[in-house]
Short mmCIF file of C-alpha atoms in Angstrom, two decimals:
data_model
loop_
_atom_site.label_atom_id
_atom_site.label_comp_id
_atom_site.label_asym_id
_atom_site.label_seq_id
_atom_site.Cartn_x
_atom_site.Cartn_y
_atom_site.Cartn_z
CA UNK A 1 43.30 84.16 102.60
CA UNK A 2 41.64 82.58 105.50
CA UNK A 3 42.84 79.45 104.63
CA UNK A 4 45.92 80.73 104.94
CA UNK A 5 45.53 82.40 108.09
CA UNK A 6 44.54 79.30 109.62
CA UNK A 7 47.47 77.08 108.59
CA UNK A 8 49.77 80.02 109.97
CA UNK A 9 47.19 79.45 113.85
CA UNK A 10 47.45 75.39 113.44
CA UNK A 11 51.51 75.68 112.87
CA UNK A 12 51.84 78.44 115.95
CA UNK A 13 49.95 75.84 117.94
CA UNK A 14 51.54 72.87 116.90
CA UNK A 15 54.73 74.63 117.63
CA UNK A 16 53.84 75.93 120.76
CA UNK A 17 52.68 72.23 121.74
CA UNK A 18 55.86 70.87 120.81
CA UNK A 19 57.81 73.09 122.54
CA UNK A 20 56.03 72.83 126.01
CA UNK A 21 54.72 69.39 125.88
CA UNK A 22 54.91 68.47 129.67
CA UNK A 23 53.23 71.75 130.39
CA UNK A 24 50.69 70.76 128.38
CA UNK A 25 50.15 67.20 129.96
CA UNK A 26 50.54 68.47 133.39
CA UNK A 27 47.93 71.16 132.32
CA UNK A 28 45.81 68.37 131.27
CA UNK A 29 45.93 66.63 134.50
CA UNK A 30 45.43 68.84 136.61
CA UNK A 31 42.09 69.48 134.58
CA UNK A 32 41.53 66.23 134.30
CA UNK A 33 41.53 66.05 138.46
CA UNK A 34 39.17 68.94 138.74
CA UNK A 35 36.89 68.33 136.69
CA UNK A 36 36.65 64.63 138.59
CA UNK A 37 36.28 66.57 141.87
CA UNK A 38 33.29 68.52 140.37
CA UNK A 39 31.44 65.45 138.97
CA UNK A 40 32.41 63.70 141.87
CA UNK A 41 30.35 66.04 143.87
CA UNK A 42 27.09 65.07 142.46
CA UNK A 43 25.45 61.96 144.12
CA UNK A 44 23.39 60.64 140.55
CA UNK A 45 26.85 60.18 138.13
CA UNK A 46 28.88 57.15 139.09
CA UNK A 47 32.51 57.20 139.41
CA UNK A 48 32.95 54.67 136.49
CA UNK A 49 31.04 56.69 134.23
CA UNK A 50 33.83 59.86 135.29
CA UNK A 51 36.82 57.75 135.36
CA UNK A 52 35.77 56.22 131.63
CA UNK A 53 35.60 59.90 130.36
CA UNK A 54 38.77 60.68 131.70
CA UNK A 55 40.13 58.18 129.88
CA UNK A 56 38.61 59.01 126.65
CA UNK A 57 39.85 62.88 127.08
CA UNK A 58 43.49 61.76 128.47
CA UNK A 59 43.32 59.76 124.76
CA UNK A 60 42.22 62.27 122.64
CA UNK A 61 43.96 65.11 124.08
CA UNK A 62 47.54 62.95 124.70
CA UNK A 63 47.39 62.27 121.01
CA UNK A 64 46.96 65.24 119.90
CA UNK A 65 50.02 66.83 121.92
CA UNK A 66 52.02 63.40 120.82
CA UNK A 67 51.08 64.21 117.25
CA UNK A 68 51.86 67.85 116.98
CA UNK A 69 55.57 67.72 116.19
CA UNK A 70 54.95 65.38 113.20
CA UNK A 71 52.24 68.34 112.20
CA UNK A 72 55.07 70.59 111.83
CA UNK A 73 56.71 68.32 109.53
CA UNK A 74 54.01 67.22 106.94
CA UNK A 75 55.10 70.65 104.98
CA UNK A 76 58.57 70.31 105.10
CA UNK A 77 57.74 67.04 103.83
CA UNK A 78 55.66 67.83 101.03
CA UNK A 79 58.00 71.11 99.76
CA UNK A 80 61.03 68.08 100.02
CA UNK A 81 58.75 65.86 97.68
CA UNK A 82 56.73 67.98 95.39
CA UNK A 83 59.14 70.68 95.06
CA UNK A 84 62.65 69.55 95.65
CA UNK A 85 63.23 71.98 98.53
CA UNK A 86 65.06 70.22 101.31
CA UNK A 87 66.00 72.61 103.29
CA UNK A 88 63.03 73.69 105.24
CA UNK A 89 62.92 69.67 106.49
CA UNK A 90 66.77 70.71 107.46
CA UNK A 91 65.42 73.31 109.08
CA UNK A 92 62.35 71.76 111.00
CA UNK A 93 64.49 68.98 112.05
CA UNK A 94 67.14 70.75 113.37
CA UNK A 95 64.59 72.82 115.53
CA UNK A 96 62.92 69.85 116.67
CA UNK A 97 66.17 67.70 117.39
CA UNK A 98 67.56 70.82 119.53
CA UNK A 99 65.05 69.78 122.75
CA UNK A 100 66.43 67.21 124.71
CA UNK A 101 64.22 64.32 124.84
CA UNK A 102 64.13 60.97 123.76
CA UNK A 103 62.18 58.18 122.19
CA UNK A 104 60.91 56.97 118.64
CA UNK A 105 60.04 59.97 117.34
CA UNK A 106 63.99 61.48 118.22
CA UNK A 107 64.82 58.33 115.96
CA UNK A 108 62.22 59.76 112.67
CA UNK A 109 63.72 63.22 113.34
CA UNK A 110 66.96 62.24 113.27
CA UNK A 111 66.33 59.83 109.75
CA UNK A 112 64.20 63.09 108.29
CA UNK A 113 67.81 65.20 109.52
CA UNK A 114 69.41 62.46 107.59
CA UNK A 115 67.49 62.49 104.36
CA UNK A 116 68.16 66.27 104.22
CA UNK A 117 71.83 65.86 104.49
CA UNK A 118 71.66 63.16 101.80
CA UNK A 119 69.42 65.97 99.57
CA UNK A 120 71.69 68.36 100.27
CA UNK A 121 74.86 66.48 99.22
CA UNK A 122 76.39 65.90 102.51
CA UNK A 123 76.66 62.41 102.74
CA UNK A 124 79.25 61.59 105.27
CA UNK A 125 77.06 63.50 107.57
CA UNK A 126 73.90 61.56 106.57
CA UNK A 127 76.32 58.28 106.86
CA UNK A 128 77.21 59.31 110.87
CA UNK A 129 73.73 60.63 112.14
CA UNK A 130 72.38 57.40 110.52
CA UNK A 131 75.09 54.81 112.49
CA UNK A 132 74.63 56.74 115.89
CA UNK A 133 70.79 55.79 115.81
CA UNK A 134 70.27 52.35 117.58
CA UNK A 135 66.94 51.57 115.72
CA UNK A 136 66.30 48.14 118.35
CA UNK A 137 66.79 50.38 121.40
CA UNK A 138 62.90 50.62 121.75
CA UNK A 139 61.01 47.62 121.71
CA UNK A 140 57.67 49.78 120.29
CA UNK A 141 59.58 50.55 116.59
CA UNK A 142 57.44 49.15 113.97
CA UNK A 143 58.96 46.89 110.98
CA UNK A 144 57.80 49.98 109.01
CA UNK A 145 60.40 52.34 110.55
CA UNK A 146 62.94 49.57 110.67
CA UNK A 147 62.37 49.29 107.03
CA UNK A 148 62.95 53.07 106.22
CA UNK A 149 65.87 52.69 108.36
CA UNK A 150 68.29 50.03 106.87
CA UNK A 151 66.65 51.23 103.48
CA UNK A 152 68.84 54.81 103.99
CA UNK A 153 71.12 53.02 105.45
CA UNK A 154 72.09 51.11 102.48
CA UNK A 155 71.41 53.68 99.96
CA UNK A 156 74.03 56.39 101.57
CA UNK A 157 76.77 53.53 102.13
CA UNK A 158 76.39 53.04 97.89
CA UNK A 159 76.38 56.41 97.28
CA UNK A 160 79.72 56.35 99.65
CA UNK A 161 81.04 53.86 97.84
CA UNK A 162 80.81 51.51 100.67
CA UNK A 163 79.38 48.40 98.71
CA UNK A 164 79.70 45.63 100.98
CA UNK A 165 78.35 47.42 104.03
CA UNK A 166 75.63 48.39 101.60
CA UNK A 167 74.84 44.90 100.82
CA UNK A 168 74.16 43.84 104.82
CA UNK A 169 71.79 46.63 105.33
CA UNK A 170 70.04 46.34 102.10
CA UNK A 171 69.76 42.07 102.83
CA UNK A 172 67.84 43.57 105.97
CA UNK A 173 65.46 46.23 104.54
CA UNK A 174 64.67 43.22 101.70
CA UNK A 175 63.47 40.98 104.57
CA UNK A 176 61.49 43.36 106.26
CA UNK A 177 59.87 44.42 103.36
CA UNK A 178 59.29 40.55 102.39
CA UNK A 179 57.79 40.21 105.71
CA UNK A 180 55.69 42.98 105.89
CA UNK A 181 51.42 42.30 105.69
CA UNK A 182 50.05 43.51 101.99
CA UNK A 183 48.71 46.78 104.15
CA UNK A 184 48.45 50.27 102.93
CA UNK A 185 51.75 51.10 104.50
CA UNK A 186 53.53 48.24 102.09
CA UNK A 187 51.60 49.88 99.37
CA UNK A 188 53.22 53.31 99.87
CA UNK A 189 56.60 51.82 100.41
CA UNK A 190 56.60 49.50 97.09
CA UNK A 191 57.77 52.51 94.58
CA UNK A 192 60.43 52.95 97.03
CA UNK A 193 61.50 49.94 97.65
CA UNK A 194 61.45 48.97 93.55
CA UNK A 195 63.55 52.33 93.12
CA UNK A 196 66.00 50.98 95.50
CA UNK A 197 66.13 47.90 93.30
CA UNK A 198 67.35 49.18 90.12
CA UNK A 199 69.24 51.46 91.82
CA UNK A 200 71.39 48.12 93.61
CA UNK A 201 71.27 46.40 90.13
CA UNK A 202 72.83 49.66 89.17
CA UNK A 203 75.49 49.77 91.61
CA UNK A 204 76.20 45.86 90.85
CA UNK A 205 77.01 46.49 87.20
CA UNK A 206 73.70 44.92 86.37
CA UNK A 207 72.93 48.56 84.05
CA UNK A 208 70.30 47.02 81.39
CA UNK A 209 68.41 45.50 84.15
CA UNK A 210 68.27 48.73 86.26
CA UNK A 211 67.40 50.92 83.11
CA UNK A 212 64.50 48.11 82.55
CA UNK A 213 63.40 48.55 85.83
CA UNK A 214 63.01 51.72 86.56
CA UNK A 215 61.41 52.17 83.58
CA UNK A 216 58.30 50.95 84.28
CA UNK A 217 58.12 51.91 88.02
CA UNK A 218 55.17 54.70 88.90
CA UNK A 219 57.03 57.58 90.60
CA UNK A 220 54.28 58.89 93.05
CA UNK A 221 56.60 61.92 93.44
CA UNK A 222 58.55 64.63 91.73
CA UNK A 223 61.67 64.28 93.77
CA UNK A 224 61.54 60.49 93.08
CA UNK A 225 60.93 60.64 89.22
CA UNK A 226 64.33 62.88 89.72
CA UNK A 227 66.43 59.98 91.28
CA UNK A 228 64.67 57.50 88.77
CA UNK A 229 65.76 60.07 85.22
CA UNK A 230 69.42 60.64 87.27
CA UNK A 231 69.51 56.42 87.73
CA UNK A 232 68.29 56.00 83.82
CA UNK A 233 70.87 58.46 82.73
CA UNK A 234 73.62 56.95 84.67
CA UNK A 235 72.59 53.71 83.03
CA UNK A 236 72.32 55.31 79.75
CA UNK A 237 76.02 56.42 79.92
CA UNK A 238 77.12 53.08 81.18
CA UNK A 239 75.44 51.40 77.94
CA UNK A 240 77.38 54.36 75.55
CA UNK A 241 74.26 56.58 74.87
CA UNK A 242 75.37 59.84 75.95
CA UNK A 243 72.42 61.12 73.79
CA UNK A 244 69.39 59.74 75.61
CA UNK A 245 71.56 60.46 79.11
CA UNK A 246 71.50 64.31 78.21
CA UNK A 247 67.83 64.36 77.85
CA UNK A 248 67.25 62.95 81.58
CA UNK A 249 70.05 65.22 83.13
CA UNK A 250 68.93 68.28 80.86
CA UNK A 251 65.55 67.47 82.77
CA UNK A 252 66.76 66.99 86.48
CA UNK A 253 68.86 70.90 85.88
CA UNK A 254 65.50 72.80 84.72
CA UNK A 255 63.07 70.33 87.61
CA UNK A 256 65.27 69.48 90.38
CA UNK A 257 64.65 73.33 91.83
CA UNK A 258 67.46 73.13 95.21
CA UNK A 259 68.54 69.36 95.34
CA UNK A 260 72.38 68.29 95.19
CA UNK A 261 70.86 66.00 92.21
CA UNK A 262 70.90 69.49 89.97
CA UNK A 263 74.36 69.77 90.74
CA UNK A 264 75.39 65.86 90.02
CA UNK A 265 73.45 66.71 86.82
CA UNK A 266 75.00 69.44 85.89
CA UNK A 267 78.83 67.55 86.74
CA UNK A 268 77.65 64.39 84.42
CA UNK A 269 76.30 67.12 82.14
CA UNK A 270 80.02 68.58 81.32
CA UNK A 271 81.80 65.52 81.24
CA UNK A 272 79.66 64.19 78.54
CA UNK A 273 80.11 67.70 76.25
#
């Protein structure tokens, strides 16, 4: 219960944060300035030791209101991941997206906006919010974002049937990834990047080599062992083994909870009876 109770607090503030964010810095400097005037005032602490601790609060306390409207999205997140509910990320993102600001973090929310759209079967609107971001605009994006980036990119231009415009962005997401330091953050991105793989050796008629692939890659999430059994079933149909494609869409219908993959399922499903 109280564990509960306090996620509700942290979300209000978080929210609250977000939604007056230059109150909140303006608060902070002006608290900032008089608590420097009061230590200021006495003759034994030194101005460096005031202005250093200024610094240090102006750190902590900017990051945490910087940080708050990605709080608000680590449970949209998860319920998009673990349980195949996009539509609170819709939701979130849309709320978020509604202030007028802008910046890299407009340029995640409007990628998270996109993903829902894709999860949600809408892909021509995943396909425009996508080309109206300009992911060089702001020399500060990491390789990481880029990455994520071209990586949608290229997925919702083959699932629009758009194959050579697919190619170009997935040539770029390759490179990046190639490029990228053997960090944690290329750790978290290889299932999704080898996912991606079979699912392009898919799309280039290449369907024992996707079916191989994705056979042995470790799914670190429901929603992703979802697209992996829908990619193994597609393959399974393409090789004439309607059989063993059942099984994987039988499984996507009774796990894939509110994703458009349920529906694609269930569409594959009929034409196969």
């Amino acid at each position: 219960f109280f564990t509960s109770q306090r996620r509700i607090f942290m979300i209000s503030v978080y929210r609250w944060i977000t939604e007056h964010s230059g109150l909140c810095r303006t608060l902070l400097f002006l608290l900032l300035g008089a608590f420097t005037l009061y230590a200021a005032s006495f003759q034994y602490v030194s101005f460096l030791s005031i202005y250093l601790l200024d610094l240090f609060i102006w750190f902590l306390v900017g990051r945490f209101i910087s940080l708050a409207p990605a709080k608000l999205l680590r449970e949209p997140h998860s319920q998009l991941q673990q349980e195949c509910d996009p539509y609170p990320l819709m939701e979130e993102t849309q709320r978020q997206l509604a202030r007028k600001f802008d910046g890299p973090h407009r340029q995640v929310l409007e990628m998270d906006y996109a993903v829902s759209l894709r999860e949600t079967g809408q892909f021509h609107k995943a396909s425009e919010v996508l080309e109206n971001i300009n992911i060089d605009k702001f020399p500060g994006t990491t390789p990481f974002l880029k990455y994520v980036y071209y990586h949608n990119l290229s997925d919702i231009c083959y699932l629009l049937d758009r194959s050579e415009e697919a190619r170009i962005w997935s040539r770029k997401f390759r490179q990046i990834y190639h490029d990228l330091p053997p960090t944690k953050a290329k750790q978290e991105l290889a299932a999704t990047n080898d996912l991606m793989e079979a699912e392009i050796h898919y799309y280039e008629g290449n369907f024992e080599s996707a079916l191989r692939k994705v056979a042995w890659i470790k799914l670190p999430t429901r929603r992703m062992v979802l697209d992996g059994a829908l990619l193994a079933a597609k393959c399974h149909i393409a090789l004439e083994e309607p059989e063993k494609a059942r099984q994987k869409l039988q499984y996507i219908i009774d796990n894939g909870n509110r994703l458009f993959i349920v529906q694609q399922a269930r569409e594959i499903l009929e034409g196969l009876n």
